[in-house]
PDB file of C-alpha atoms in Angstrom:
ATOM      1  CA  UNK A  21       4.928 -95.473  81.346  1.00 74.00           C
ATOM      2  CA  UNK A  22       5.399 -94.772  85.448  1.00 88.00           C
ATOM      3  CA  UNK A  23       2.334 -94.727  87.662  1.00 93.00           C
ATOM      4  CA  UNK A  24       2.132 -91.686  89.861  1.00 95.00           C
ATOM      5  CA  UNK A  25       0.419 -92.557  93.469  1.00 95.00           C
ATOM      6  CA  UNK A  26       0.069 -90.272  96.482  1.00 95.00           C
ATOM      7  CA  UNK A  27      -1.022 -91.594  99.890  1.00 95.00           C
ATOM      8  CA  UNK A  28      -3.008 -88.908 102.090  1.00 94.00           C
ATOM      9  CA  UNK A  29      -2.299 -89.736 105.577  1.00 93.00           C
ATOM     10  CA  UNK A  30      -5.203 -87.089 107.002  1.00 88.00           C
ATOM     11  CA  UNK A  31      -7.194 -88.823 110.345  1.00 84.00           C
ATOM     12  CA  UNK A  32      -4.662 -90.747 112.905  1.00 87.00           C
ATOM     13  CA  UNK A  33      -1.171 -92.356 113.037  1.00 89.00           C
ATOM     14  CA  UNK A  34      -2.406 -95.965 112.681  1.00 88.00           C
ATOM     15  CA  UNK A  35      -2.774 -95.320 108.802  1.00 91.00           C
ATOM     16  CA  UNK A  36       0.575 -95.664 108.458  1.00 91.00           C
ATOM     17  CA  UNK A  37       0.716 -99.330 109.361  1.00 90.00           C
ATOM     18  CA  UNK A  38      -1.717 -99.417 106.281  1.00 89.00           C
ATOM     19  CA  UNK A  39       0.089 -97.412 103.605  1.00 92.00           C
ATOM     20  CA  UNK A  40       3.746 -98.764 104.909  1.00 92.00           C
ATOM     21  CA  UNK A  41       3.838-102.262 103.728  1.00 92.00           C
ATOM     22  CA  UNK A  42       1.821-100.971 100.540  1.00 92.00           C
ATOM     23  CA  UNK A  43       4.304 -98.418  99.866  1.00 92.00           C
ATOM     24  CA  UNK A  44       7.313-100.310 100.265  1.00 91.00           C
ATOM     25  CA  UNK A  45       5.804-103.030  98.003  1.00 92.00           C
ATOM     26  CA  UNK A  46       5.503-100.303  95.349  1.00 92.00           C
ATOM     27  CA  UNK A  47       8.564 -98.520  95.287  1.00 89.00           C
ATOM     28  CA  UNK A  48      10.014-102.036  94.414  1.00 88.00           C
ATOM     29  CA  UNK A  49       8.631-101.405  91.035  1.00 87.00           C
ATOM     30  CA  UNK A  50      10.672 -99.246  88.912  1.00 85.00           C
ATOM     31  CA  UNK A  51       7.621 -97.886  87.392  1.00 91.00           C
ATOM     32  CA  UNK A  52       5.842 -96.437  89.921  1.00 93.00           C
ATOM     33  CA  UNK A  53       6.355 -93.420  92.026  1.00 94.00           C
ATOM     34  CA  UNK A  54       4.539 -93.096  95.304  1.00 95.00           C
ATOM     35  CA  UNK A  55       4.152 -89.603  97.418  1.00 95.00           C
ATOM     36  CA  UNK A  56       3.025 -89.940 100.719  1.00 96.00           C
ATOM     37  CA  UNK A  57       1.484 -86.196 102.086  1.00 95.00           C
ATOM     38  CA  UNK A  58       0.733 -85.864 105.962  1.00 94.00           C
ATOM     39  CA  UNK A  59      -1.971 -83.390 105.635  1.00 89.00           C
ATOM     40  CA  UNK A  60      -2.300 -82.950 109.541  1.00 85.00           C
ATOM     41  CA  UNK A  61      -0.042 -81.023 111.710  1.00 85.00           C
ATOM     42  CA  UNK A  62      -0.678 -83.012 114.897  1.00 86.00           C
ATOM     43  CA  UNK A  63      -0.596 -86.358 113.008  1.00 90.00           C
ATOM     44  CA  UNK A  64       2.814 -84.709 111.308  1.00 92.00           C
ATOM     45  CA  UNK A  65       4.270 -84.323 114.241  1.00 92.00           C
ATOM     46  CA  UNK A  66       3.560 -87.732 116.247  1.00 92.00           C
ATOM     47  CA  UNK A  67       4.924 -89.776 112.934  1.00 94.00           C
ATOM     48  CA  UNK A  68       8.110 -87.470 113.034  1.00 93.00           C
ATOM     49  CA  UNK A  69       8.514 -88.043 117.536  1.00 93.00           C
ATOM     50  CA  UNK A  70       8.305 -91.598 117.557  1.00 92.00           C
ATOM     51  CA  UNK A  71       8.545 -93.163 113.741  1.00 90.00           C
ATOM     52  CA  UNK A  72      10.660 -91.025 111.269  1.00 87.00           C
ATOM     53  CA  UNK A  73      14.281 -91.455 112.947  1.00 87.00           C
ATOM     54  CA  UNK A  74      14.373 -95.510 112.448  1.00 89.00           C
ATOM     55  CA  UNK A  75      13.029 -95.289 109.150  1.00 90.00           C
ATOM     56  CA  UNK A  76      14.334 -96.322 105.618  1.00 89.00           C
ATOM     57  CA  UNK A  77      15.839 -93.465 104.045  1.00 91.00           C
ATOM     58  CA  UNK A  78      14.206 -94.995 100.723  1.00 89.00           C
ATOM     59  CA  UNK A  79      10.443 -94.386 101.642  1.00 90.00           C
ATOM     60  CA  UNK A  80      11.474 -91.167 104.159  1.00 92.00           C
ATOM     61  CA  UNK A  81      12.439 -89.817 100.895  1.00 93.00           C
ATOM     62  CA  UNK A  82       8.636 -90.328  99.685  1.00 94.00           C
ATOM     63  CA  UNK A  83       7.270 -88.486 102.564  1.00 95.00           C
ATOM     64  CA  UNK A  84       6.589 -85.014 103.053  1.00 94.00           C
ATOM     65  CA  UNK A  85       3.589 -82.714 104.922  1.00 94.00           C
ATOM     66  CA  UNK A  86       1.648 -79.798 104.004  1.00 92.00           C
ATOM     67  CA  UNK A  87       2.758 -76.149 105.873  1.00 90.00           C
ATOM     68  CA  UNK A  88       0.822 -76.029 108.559  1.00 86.00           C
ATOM     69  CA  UNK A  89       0.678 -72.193 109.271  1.00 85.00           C
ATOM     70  CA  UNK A  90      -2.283 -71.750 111.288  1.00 81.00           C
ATOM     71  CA  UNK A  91      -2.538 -73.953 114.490  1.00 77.00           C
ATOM     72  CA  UNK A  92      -5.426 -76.341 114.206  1.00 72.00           C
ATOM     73  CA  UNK A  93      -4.991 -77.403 117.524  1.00 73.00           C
ATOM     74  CA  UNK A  94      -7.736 -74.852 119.334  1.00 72.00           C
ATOM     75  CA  UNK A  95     -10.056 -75.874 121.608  1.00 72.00           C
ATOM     76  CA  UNK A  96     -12.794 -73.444 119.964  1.00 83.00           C
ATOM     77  CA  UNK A  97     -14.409 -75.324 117.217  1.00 81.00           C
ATOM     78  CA  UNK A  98     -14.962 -72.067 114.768  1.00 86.00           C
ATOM     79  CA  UNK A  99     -11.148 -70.907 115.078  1.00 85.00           C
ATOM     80  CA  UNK A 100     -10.123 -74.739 114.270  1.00 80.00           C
ATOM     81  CA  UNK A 101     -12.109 -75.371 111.432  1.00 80.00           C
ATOM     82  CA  UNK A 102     -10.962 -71.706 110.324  1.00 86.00           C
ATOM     83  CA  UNK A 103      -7.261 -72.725 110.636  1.00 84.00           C
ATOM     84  CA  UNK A 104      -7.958 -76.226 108.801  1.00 81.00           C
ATOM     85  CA  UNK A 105      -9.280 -74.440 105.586  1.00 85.00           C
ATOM     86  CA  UNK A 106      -6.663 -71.842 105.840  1.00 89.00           C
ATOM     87  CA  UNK A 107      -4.111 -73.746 106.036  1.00 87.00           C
ATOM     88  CA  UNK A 108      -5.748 -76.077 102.972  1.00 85.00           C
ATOM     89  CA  UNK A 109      -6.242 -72.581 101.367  1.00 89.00           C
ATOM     90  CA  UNK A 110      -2.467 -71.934 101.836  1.00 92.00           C
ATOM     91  CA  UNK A 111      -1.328 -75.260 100.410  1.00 92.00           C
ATOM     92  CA  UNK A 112      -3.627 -75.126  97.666  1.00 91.00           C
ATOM     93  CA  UNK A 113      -0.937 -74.847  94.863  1.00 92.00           C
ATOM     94  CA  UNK A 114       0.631 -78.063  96.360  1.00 91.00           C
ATOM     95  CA  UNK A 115      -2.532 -80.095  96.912  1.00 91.00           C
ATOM     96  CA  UNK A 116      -3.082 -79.080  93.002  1.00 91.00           C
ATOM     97  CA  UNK A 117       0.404 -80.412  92.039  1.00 93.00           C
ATOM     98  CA  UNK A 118       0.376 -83.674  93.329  1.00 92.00           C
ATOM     99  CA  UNK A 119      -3.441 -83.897  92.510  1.00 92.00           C
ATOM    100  CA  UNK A 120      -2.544 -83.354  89.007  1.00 94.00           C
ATOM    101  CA  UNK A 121       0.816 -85.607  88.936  1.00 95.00           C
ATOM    102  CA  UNK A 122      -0.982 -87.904  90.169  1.00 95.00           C
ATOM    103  CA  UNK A 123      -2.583 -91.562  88.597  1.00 95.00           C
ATOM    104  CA  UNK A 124      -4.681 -92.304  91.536  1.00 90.00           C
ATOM    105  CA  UNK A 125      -4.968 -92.048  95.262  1.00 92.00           C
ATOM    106  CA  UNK A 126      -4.819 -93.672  98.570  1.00 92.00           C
ATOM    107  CA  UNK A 127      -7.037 -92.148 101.342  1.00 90.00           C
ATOM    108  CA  UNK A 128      -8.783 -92.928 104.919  1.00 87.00           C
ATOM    109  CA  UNK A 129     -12.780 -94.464 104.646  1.00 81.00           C
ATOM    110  CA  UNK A 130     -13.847 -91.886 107.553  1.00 70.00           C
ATOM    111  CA  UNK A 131     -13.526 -88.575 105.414  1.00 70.00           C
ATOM    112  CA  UNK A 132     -14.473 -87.099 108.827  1.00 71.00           C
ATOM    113  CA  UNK A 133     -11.380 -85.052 108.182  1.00 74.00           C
ATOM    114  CA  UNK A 134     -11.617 -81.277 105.974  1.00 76.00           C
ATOM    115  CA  UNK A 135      -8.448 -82.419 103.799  1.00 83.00           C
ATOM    116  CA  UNK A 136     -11.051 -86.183 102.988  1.00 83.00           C
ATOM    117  CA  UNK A 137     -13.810 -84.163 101.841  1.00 83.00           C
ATOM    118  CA  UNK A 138     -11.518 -81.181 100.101  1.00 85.00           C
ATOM    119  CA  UNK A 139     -10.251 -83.784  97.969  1.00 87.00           C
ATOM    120  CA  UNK A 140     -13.344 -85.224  97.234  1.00 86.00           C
ATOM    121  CA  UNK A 141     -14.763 -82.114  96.444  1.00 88.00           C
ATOM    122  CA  UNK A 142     -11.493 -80.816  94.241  1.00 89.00           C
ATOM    123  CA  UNK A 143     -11.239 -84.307  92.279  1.00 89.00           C
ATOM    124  CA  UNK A 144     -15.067 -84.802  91.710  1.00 90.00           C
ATOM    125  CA  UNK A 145     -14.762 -81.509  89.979  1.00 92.00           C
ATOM    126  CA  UNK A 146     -11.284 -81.102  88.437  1.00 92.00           C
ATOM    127  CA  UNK A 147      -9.563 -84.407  88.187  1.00 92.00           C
ATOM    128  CA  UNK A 148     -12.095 -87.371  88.312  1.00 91.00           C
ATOM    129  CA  UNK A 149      -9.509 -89.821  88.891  1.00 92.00           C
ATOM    130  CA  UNK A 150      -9.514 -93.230  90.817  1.00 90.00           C
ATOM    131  CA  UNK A 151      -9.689 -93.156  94.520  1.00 89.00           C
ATOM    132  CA  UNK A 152      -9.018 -95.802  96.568  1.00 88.00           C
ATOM    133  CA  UNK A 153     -10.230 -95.735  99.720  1.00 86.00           C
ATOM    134  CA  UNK A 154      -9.192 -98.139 102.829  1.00 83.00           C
ATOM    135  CA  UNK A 155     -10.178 -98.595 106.087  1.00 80.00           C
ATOM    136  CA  UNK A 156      -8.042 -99.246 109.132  1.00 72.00           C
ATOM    137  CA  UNK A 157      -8.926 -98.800 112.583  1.00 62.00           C
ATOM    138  CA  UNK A 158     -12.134 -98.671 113.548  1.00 55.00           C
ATOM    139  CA  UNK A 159     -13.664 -97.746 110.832  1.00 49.00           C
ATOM    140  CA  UNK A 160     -14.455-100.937 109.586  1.00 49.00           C
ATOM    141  CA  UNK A 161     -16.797-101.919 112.231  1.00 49.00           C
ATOM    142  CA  UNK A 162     -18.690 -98.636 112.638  1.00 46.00           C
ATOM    143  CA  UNK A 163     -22.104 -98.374 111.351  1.00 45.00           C
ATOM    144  CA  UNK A 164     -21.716-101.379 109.458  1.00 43.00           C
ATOM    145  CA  UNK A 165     -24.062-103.515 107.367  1.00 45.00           C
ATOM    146  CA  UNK A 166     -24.353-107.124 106.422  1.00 45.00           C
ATOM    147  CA  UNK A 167     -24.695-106.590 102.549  1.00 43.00           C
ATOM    148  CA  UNK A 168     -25.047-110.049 102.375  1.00 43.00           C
ATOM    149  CA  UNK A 169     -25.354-113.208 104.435  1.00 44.00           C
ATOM    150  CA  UNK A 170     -23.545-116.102 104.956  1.00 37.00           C
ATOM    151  CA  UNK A 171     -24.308-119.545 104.248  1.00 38.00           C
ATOM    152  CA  UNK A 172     -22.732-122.670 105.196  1.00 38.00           C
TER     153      UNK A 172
END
């Protein structure tokens, strides 16, 4: 039976030098099929400028980005975070499909992004399926606790 896995590339470009080597290790499998959804306009854009042209027409067949129709680029924090859930509102009926098709996904630790918590939210309520979060970046040194201590 295949495995169904969609990768949610929603904070910065650097997650895709996380999911990459993941995703090309999985598409080796004949068993699994891998989406990977750019659910930022900005970060959309920057991947397609200076990554998409040299890439392997295998996993650029994998990739694809929500419609952004509202420009989330404003300067004005209440008309951004407007156009963010619009244009989440908008692609609702695709965030459902792959949600659905899905066996489990791949998101960002931060969830400062809407999309993060959305699909929180959405598969807390709906779907309760595995989500595996990574970090990259930052993120893993940021508020960070010794949860336990080393001995040697």
């Amino acid at each position: 039976m295949n495995k169904n896995i969609t990768f949610f590339i929603t904070d910065n470009i650097g997650e895709i030098y996380f999911i990459f080597p993941i995703a090309y290790d999985l598409i080796k499998n004949k068993n699994i099929e891998i989406k990977i959804i750019f659910t930022n306009e900005i970060i959309y854009k920057n991947f397609n400028e200076k990554y998409l042209e040299d890439l392997d027409p295998i996993i650029k067949s994998k990739i694809s980005a929500l419609k952004f129709l509202f420009d989330e680029k404003k300067f004005i924090k209440p008309l951004r975070i407007v156009s963010k859930f619009l244009n989440i509102l908008f692609n609702f009926n695709i965030i459902l499909k792959s949600l659905k098709s899905s066996d489990f996904y791949f998101i960002e630790s931060s969830f400062r992004t809407s999309f993060g918590r959305f699909l929180l939210i959405i598969n807390n309520l709906i779907f309760k399926k595995d989500i595996f979060v990574y970090m990259q970046g930052l993120s893993p040194f940021v508020v960070t606790k010794n949860s336990f201590k080393f001995s040697i």
